Amino acid sequence: MSSKKVIVISIVAVLLVGGSVAAYVLLNLSAKQQYFLAEKDSAEFLADKAETRYQPELSWYEQSEENPTETTLEFSGEYNDPNAMSGFGGMGPAQFINNATLTLTTAMDKDKKHLSSEIKASMGGLEVGDINFYLTEDRVMLGLPFLEELVQLNGEDLGKLLKEVDPKTFTGDEKLDFNAFFEGSTGVLSKEDQKYIQEEYLEMMYESLPDKAFEVTDETVNVNSNAMDTQKIKMHLSEKQTKELLNTVLKKMESDERLKEIISEQIGVQKFGAGITSSSMTPDVQKQIDQFIGEFETAIKDARENLKDFKFPDGIQSTIWVKDKLIVKRDFSIKLGPTNEELVTLSVNGTQLFQDQNQTFDYEFEATDQNGSHNMELTGDLETTSDKVSDSIKLSFDETELSYNGTGTFQDGNREFERVFSYSDAINSGSLTWSGNATYNNDQMSSEHDFSVETPDIGPDMIGLHIEKSAKLINSVELDSDKEVKNIGNMSIDELNQYVEMEVTPQFQQWIFGLMGSGGNLNGF
């Protein structure tokens, strides 16, 4: 990570501080307080509208977080290529895909930390026996259609098993914390970590911003062809003030061991999966994380050393126009570079109008350097009434355009929708259509989803995916207790090899021979 990147990242962090620190303002607002309060109110307005629009989905999510639930997903495909060749026995890809289904049923109780999952697959008249998966806070169990028993592994036995398999790589102390699957800590910062960053960085940056860098005036501006009387709030940090702020942030980051722990945990989760903790990582995993943290520390140190010579000739200039506590126009610019001959100018300007039933925005992002200018435009029109939704969002740059268009209705707990995601450039184009419906009724819900792809070479009905979903609240999650349990975490490498050779392999062979010979239901094998 170069020092330039760290400086740019720090600048972005400064700009985003408004959405988080404005909660600390008091009465008799200063210009600085008004600036960040407008940022906060505008962000909360959009969040409130999204919450209102998707209230049924959010309510169901909250119920599923607080109560045991059972969810069933059935997947089926559609493939209609008139030019496709038939395969063995006259069966081509279309026959296999169009007659196959995959069903996944999962029951979860986050409070008791119990999960039960069952997978079924069928192809025409052929049904494969169930695959079962069970998880608690301290163990995982797997049931396969050809095994008479459940295979179990305790989280604390993981290291022991791995060391038996590969003693050179693993220490035997590795563990898996299955709580991560029930607590949702799969890559998102915990509330404690979020609070730490907010208090130690966002509040610090807010307090470091000088009051004299802000000023308020009245100005009339045009938004969507309408003249509006607004408060114009300008923030201008000089080059010296910008460097002082960045140096404060970098100095804090350089010596912040808690921040490095947070980064290490996030790397472990993102690269190696949820449930891995610093005390249970393999030497290779820990080595990779330590290497990244070392590079991070070096980059921060280099950034601080290079900051004094880095150029911000115009500092940071950001102006917002506020109407009825909400931002209606924005103009931001910064010019930066290692030398005066390598300056890059970044700017954002545009308008937005947030109303109860309609929210629009029109922004242009521009980056200019010695080689020219690069522009990107983002426009959107979101409309919501009591029973209808109509959305249009477009992102364009050079000859590339990404767009989203969605329509829908919601009446008496029933939602119907169609959402189209499109892409086009000078050569290629295509779209993904997602349509369906959903019904929410107190303690249960159901939905259907259809996905189709369209390109110049693929017709709208050629490739499709259909998903049916049903979910309901249940009293508890039942774990399979009828089968014997084989705990592989207690096995030596010889015992594990013997188990695979003498029990798993023969049962698998019997099962696969039955599959090949019966051509039908295999649940009896």
mmCIF file of C-alpha atoms in Angstrom, residues 236-456:
data_model
loop_
_atom_site.group_PDB
_atom_site.id
_atom_site.type_symbol
_atom_site.label_atom_id
_atom_site.label_comp_id
_atom_site.label_asym_id
_atom_site.label_seq_id
_atom_site.Cartn_x
_atom_site.Cartn_y
_atom_site.Cartn_z
ATOM 1 C CA HIS A 236 -12.603 25.391 3.193
ATOM 2 C CA LEU A 237 -9.571 23.768 4.742
ATOM 3 C CA SER A 238 -6.296 25.379 3.740
ATOM 4 C CA GLU A 239 -3.312 23.308 2.704
ATOM 5 C CA LYS A 240 -1.857 23.655 6.195
ATOM 6 C CA GLN A 241 -5.119 22.674 7.895
ATOM 7 C CA THR A 242 -5.540 19.690 5.560
ATOM 8 C CA LYS A 243 -2.060 18.411 6.379
ATOM 9 C CA GLU A 244 -2.590 18.935 10.105
ATOM 10 C CA LEU A 245 -5.805 16.945 10.021
ATOM 11 C CA LEU A 246 -4.271 14.106 8.005
ATOM 12 C CA ASN A 247 -1.204 14.009 10.232
ATOM 13 C CA THR A 248 -3.431 13.725 13.308
ATOM 14 C CA VAL A 249 -5.258 10.760 11.790
ATOM 15 C CA LEU A 250 -2.090 9.032 10.562
ATOM 16 C CA LYS A 251 -0.310 9.530 13.892
ATOM 17 C CA LYS A 252 -3.225 7.939 15.710
ATOM 18 C CA MET A 253 -3.339 5.014 13.250
ATOM 19 C CA GLU A 254 0.409 4.419 13.495
ATOM 20 C CA SER A 255 0.321 3.649 17.224
ATOM 21 C CA ASP A 256 -3.214 2.231 17.515
ATOM 22 C CA GLU A 257 -2.856 -1.438 18.454
ATOM 23 C CA ARG A 258 -6.629 -1.866 18.795
ATOM 24 C CA LEU A 259 -7.119 -0.718 15.192
ATOM 25 C CA LYS A 260 -4.515 -3.227 14.024
ATOM 26 C CA GLU A 261 -6.364 -5.990 15.905
ATOM 27 C CA ILE A 262 -9.616 -5.005 14.173
ATOM 28 C CA ILE A 263 -7.902 -5.052 10.779
ATOM 29 C CA SER A 264 -6.314 -8.444 11.539
ATOM 30 C CA GLU A 265 -9.657 -9.962 12.507
ATOM 31 C CA GLN A 266 -11.304 -8.614 9.349
ATOM 32 C CA ILE A 267 -8.537 -10.047 7.160
ATOM 33 C CA GLY A 268 -8.902 -13.422 8.856
ATOM 34 C CA VAL A 269 -12.659 -13.466 8.286
ATOM 35 C CA GLN A 270 -12.543 -12.208 4.702
ATOM 36 C CA LYS A 271 -9.713 -14.467 3.535
ATOM 37 C CA PHE A 272 -10.109 -17.567 5.664
ATOM 38 C CA GLY A 273 -13.740 -17.700 6.799
ATOM 39 C CA ALA A 274 -15.866 -16.859 9.802
ATOM 40 C CA GLY A 275 -15.025 -18.379 13.152
ATOM 41 C CA ILE A 276 -11.240 -18.057 12.897
ATOM 42 C CA THR A 277 -9.699 -16.166 15.804
ATOM 43 C CA SER A 278 -6.187 -14.847 16.270
ATOM 44 C CA SER A 279 -5.477 -17.447 18.946
ATOM 45 C CA SER A 280 -6.422 -20.362 16.698
ATOM 46 C CA MET A 281 -4.967 -19.439 13.315
ATOM 47 C CA THR A 282 -2.473 -21.669 11.584
ATOM 48 C CA PRO A 283 1.099 -20.361 11.332
ATOM 49 C CA ASP A 284 0.642 -19.696 7.597
ATOM 50 C CA VAL A 285 -2.540 -17.702 8.147
ATOM 51 C CA GLN A 286 -0.993 -15.729 10.982
ATOM 52 C CA LYS A 287 2.096 -15.095 8.882
ATOM 53 C CA GLN A 288 0.031 -13.595 6.060
ATOM 54 C CA ILE A 289 -1.855 -11.351 8.464
ATOM 55 C CA ASP A 290 1.337 -10.259 10.237
ATOM 56 C CA GLN A 291 2.859 -9.451 6.848
ATOM 57 C CA PHE A 292 -0.117 -7.287 5.913
ATOM 58 C CA ILE A 293 -0.018 -5.445 9.249
ATOM 59 C CA GLY A 294 3.712 -4.865 8.786
ATOM 60 C CA GLU A 295 3.085 -3.374 5.339
ATOM 61 C CA PHE A 296 0.278 -1.283 6.804
ATOM 62 C CA GLU A 297 2.554 0.122 9.512
ATOM 63 C CA THR A 298 5.269 0.901 6.964
ATOM 64 C CA ALA A 299 2.768 2.623 4.668
ATOM 65 C CA ILE A 300 1.437 4.791 7.512
ATOM 66 C CA LYS A 301 4.960 5.746 8.577
ATOM 67 C CA ASP A 302 5.958 6.599 5.003
ATOM 68 C CA ALA A 303 2.764 8.594 4.511
ATOM 69 C CA ARG A 304 3.497 10.738 7.568
ATOM 70 C CA GLU A 305 7.043 11.349 6.407
ATOM 71 C CA ASN A 306 5.955 12.272 2.880
ATOM 72 C CA LEU A 307 2.991 14.364 3.978
ATOM 73 C CA LYS A 308 5.057 17.502 4.611
ATOM 74 C CA ASP A 309 6.092 17.621 0.939
ATOM 75 C CA PHE A 310 2.737 16.502 -0.477
ATOM 76 C CA LYS A 311 0.829 19.246 -2.280
ATOM 77 C CA PHE A 312 -2.703 20.463 -1.561
ATOM 78 C CA PRO A 313 -2.461 23.911 -3.187
ATOM 79 C CA ASP A 314 -6.156 24.753 -2.702
ATOM 80 C CA GLY A 315 -6.760 22.601 0.357
ATOM 81 C CA ILE A 316 -10.208 20.981 0.566
ATOM 82 C CA GLN A 317 -13.255 22.902 -0.598
ATOM 83 C CA SER A 318 -16.728 21.536 0.003
ATOM 84 C CA THR A 319 -19.985 23.468 -0.288
ATOM 85 C CA ILE A 320 -23.512 22.262 0.367
ATOM 86 C CA TRP A 321 -26.807 24.074 -0.169
ATOM 87 C CA VAL A 322 -29.487 23.212 2.394
ATOM 88 C CA LYS A 323 -33.270 23.545 2.119
ATOM 89 C CA ASP A 324 -35.549 22.440 4.982
ATOM 90 C CA LYS A 325 -32.592 20.737 6.715
ATOM 91 C CA LEU A 326 -31.792 18.589 3.646
ATOM 92 C CA ILE A 327 -28.975 18.998 1.124
ATOM 93 C CA VAL A 328 -30.211 19.978 -2.342
ATOM 94 C CA LYS A 329 -26.881 20.770 -4.021
ATOM 95 C CA ARG A 330 -23.238 19.845 -3.511
ATOM 96 C CA ASP A 331 -19.897 21.061 -4.847
ATOM 97 C CA PHE A 332 -16.643 19.458 -3.704
ATOM 98 C CA SER A 333 -13.120 19.745 -5.051
ATOM 99 C CA ILE A 334 -9.560 18.932 -4.024
ATOM 100 C CA LYS A 335 -6.277 19.243 -5.879
ATOM 101 C CA LEU A 336 -3.447 17.002 -4.678
ATOM 102 C CA GLY A 337 -0.196 15.427 -5.780
ATOM 103 C CA PRO A 338 3.404 14.654 -4.764
ATOM 104 C CA THR A 339 4.626 17.665 -6.753
ATOM 105 C CA ASN A 340 3.093 20.684 -8.449
ATOM 106 C CA GLU A 341 3.757 18.994 -11.799
ATOM 107 C CA GLU A 342 1.798 15.842 -10.829
ATOM 108 C CA LEU A 343 -1.368 17.362 -9.440
ATOM 109 C CA VAL A 344 -4.699 15.582 -9.780
ATOM 110 C CA THR A 345 -7.989 17.425 -9.342
ATOM 111 C CA LEU A 346 -10.950 15.493 -7.969
ATOM 112 C CA SER A 347 -14.401 17.067 -7.986
ATOM 113 C CA VAL A 348 -17.998 16.129 -7.265
ATOM 114 C CA ASN A 349 -20.904 18.398 -8.067
ATOM 115 C CA GLY A 350 -24.596 17.939 -8.575
ATOM 116 C CA THR A 351 -28.079 18.264 -7.157
ATOM 117 C CA GLN A 352 -30.466 16.107 -5.190
ATOM 118 C CA LEU A 353 -34.055 16.588 -4.113
ATOM 119 C CA PHE A 354 -35.488 14.360 -1.401
ATOM 120 C CA GLN A 355 -39.266 14.485 -1.035
ATOM 121 C CA ASP A 356 -41.717 12.120 0.644
ATOM 122 C CA GLN A 357 -42.763 10.244 -2.507
ATOM 123 C CA ASN A 358 -39.896 11.074 -4.850
ATOM 124 C CA GLN A 359 -36.122 11.265 -4.467
ATOM 125 C CA THR A 360 -33.928 12.396 -7.366
ATOM 126 C CA PHE A 361 -30.195 12.960 -7.733
ATOM 127 C CA ASP A 362 -27.899 14.039 -10.556
ATOM 128 C CA TYR A 363 -24.146 14.036 -9.904
ATOM 129 C CA GLU A 364 -20.976 14.341 -11.932
ATOM 130 C CA PHE A 365 -17.631 12.992 -10.730
ATOM 131 C CA GLU A 366 -14.486 14.243 -12.449
ATOM 132 C CA ALA A 367 -10.769 13.478 -12.193
ATOM 133 C CA THR A 368 -8.321 15.660 -14.098
ATOM 134 C CA ASP A 369 -4.575 15.203 -14.483
ATOM 135 C CA GLN A 370 -1.858 15.969 -17.005
ATOM 136 C CA ASN A 371 -3.294 13.371 -19.397
ATOM 137 C CA GLY A 372 -6.775 14.808 -19.533
ATOM 138 C CA SER A 373 -10.112 14.560 -17.812
ATOM 139 C CA HIS A 374 -12.210 11.549 -16.832
ATOM 140 C CA ASN A 375 -15.910 11.925 -16.048
ATOM 141 C CA MET A 376 -18.600 9.748 -14.513
ATOM 142 C CA GLU A 377 -22.290 10.642 -14.168
ATOM 143 C CA LEU A 378 -24.760 9.206 -11.678
ATOM 144 C CA THR A 379 -28.479 9.952 -11.988
ATOM 145 C CA GLY A 380 -31.478 8.514 -10.241
ATOM 146 C CA ASP A 381 -35.213 8.873 -9.835
ATOM 147 C CA LEU A 382 -36.870 6.887 -7.027
ATOM 148 C CA GLU A 383 -40.652 7.122 -6.693
ATOM 149 C CA THR A 384 -42.764 5.490 -4.010
ATOM 150 C CA THR A 385 -46.495 5.841 -3.433
ATOM 151 C CA SER A 386 -48.725 3.932 -1.029
ATOM 152 C CA ASP A 387 -48.942 0.942 -3.402
ATOM 153 C CA LYS A 388 -46.462 1.468 -6.256
ATOM 154 C CA VAL A 389 -42.710 1.710 -6.763
ATOM 155 C CA SER A 390 -40.832 3.013 -9.801
ATOM 156 C CA ASP A 391 -37.039 3.375 -9.823
ATOM 157 C CA SER A 392 -34.454 4.402 -12.396
ATOM 158 C CA ILE A 393 -30.700 4.662 -11.723
ATOM 159 C CA LYS A 394 -27.967 5.166 -14.312
ATOM 160 C CA LEU A 395 -24.171 5.244 -14.025
ATOM 161 C CA SER A 396 -22.237 6.209 -17.170
ATOM 162 C CA PHE A 397 -18.571 6.795 -18.010
ATOM 163 C CA ASP A 398 -16.769 6.887 -21.346
ATOM 164 C CA GLU A 399 -18.871 4.620 -23.581
ATOM 165 C CA THR A 400 -20.034 2.402 -20.722
ATOM 166 C CA GLU A 401 -23.457 2.564 -19.116
ATOM 167 C CA LEU A 402 -24.825 0.636 -16.145
ATOM 168 C CA SER A 403 -28.508 1.030 -15.403
ATOM 169 C CA TYR A 404 -31.228 -0.251 -13.112
ATOM 170 C CA ASN A 405 -34.968 0.037 -13.726
ATOM 171 C CA GLY A 406 -37.492 -1.366 -11.309
ATOM 172 C CA THR A 407 -41.249 -1.338 -10.957
ATOM 173 C CA GLY A 408 -43.504 -2.931 -8.401
ATOM 174 C CA THR A 409 -46.770 -2.923 -6.509
ATOM 175 C CA PHE A 410 -47.589 -3.671 -2.890
ATOM 176 C CA GLN A 411 -51.133 -4.339 -1.718
ATOM 177 C CA ASP A 412 -52.509 -6.265 1.275
ATOM 178 C CA GLY A 413 -49.125 -7.789 2.139
ATOM 179 C CA ASN A 414 -48.442 -8.908 -1.453
ATOM 180 C CA ARG A 415 -45.532 -7.510 -3.443
ATOM 181 C CA GLU A 416 -45.006 -7.947 -7.171
ATOM 182 C CA PHE A 417 -41.899 -6.606 -8.889
ATOM 183 C CA GLU A 418 -39.686 -6.559 -11.950
ATOM 184 C CA ARG A 419 -36.081 -5.335 -11.760
ATOM 185 C CA VAL A 420 -33.845 -5.011 -14.793
ATOM 186 C CA PHE A 421 -30.064 -4.557 -14.543
ATOM 187 C CA SER A 422 -28.459 -3.538 -17.854
ATOM 188 C CA TYR A 423 -24.934 -3.077 -19.195
ATOM 189 C CA SER A 424 -23.672 -1.643 -22.447
ATOM 190 C CA ASP A 425 -20.428 -0.347 -23.926
ATOM 191 C CA ALA A 426 -19.043 0.212 -27.403
ATOM 192 C CA ILE A 427 -18.960 -3.534 -28.084
ATOM 193 C CA ASN A 428 -21.111 -5.495 -25.640
ATOM 194 C CA SER A 429 -24.549 -5.203 -24.108
ATOM 195 C CA GLY A 430 -26.829 -7.316 -21.983
ATOM 196 C CA SER A 431 -29.371 -7.371 -19.186
ATOM 197 C CA LEU A 432 -30.459 -9.424 -16.190
ATOM 198 C CA THR A 433 -34.173 -9.438 -15.379
ATOM 199 C CA TRP A 434 -35.344 -10.345 -11.883
ATOM 200 C CA SER A 435 -39.099 -10.627 -11.489
ATOM 201 C CA GLY A 436 -41.290 -12.180 -8.865
ATOM 202 C CA ASN A 437 -43.700 -11.792 -6.016
ATOM 203 C CA ALA A 438 -43.698 -12.091 -2.234
ATOM 204 C CA THR A 439 -46.386 -12.436 0.428
ATOM 205 C CA TYR A 440 -45.953 -11.622 4.115
ATOM 206 C CA ASN A 441 -48.536 -12.841 6.620
ATOM 207 C CA ASN A 442 -47.636 -12.507 10.291
ATOM 208 C CA ASP A 443 -45.590 -15.612 11.156
ATOM 209 C CA GLN A 444 -44.904 -16.818 7.613
ATOM 210 C CA MET A 445 -43.878 -15.626 4.168
ATOM 211 C CA SER A 446 -43.529 -16.996 0.662
ATOM 212 C CA SER A 447 -42.016 -15.726 -2.560
ATOM 213 C CA GLU A 448 -41.166 -16.673 -6.139
ATOM 214 C CA HIS A 449 -38.213 -15.335 -8.106
ATOM 215 C CA ASP A 450 -37.384 -15.654 -11.795
ATOM 216 C CA PHE A 451 -34.026 -14.662 -13.279
ATOM 217 C CA SER A 452 -33.293 -14.437 -16.991
ATOM 218 C CA VAL A 453 -30.368 -13.156 -19.053
ATOM 219 C CA GLU A 454 -30.555 -11.419 -22.415
ATOM 220 C CA THR A 455 -27.723 -10.484 -24.784
ATOM 221 C CA PRO A 456 -27.451 -10.130 -28.563
#
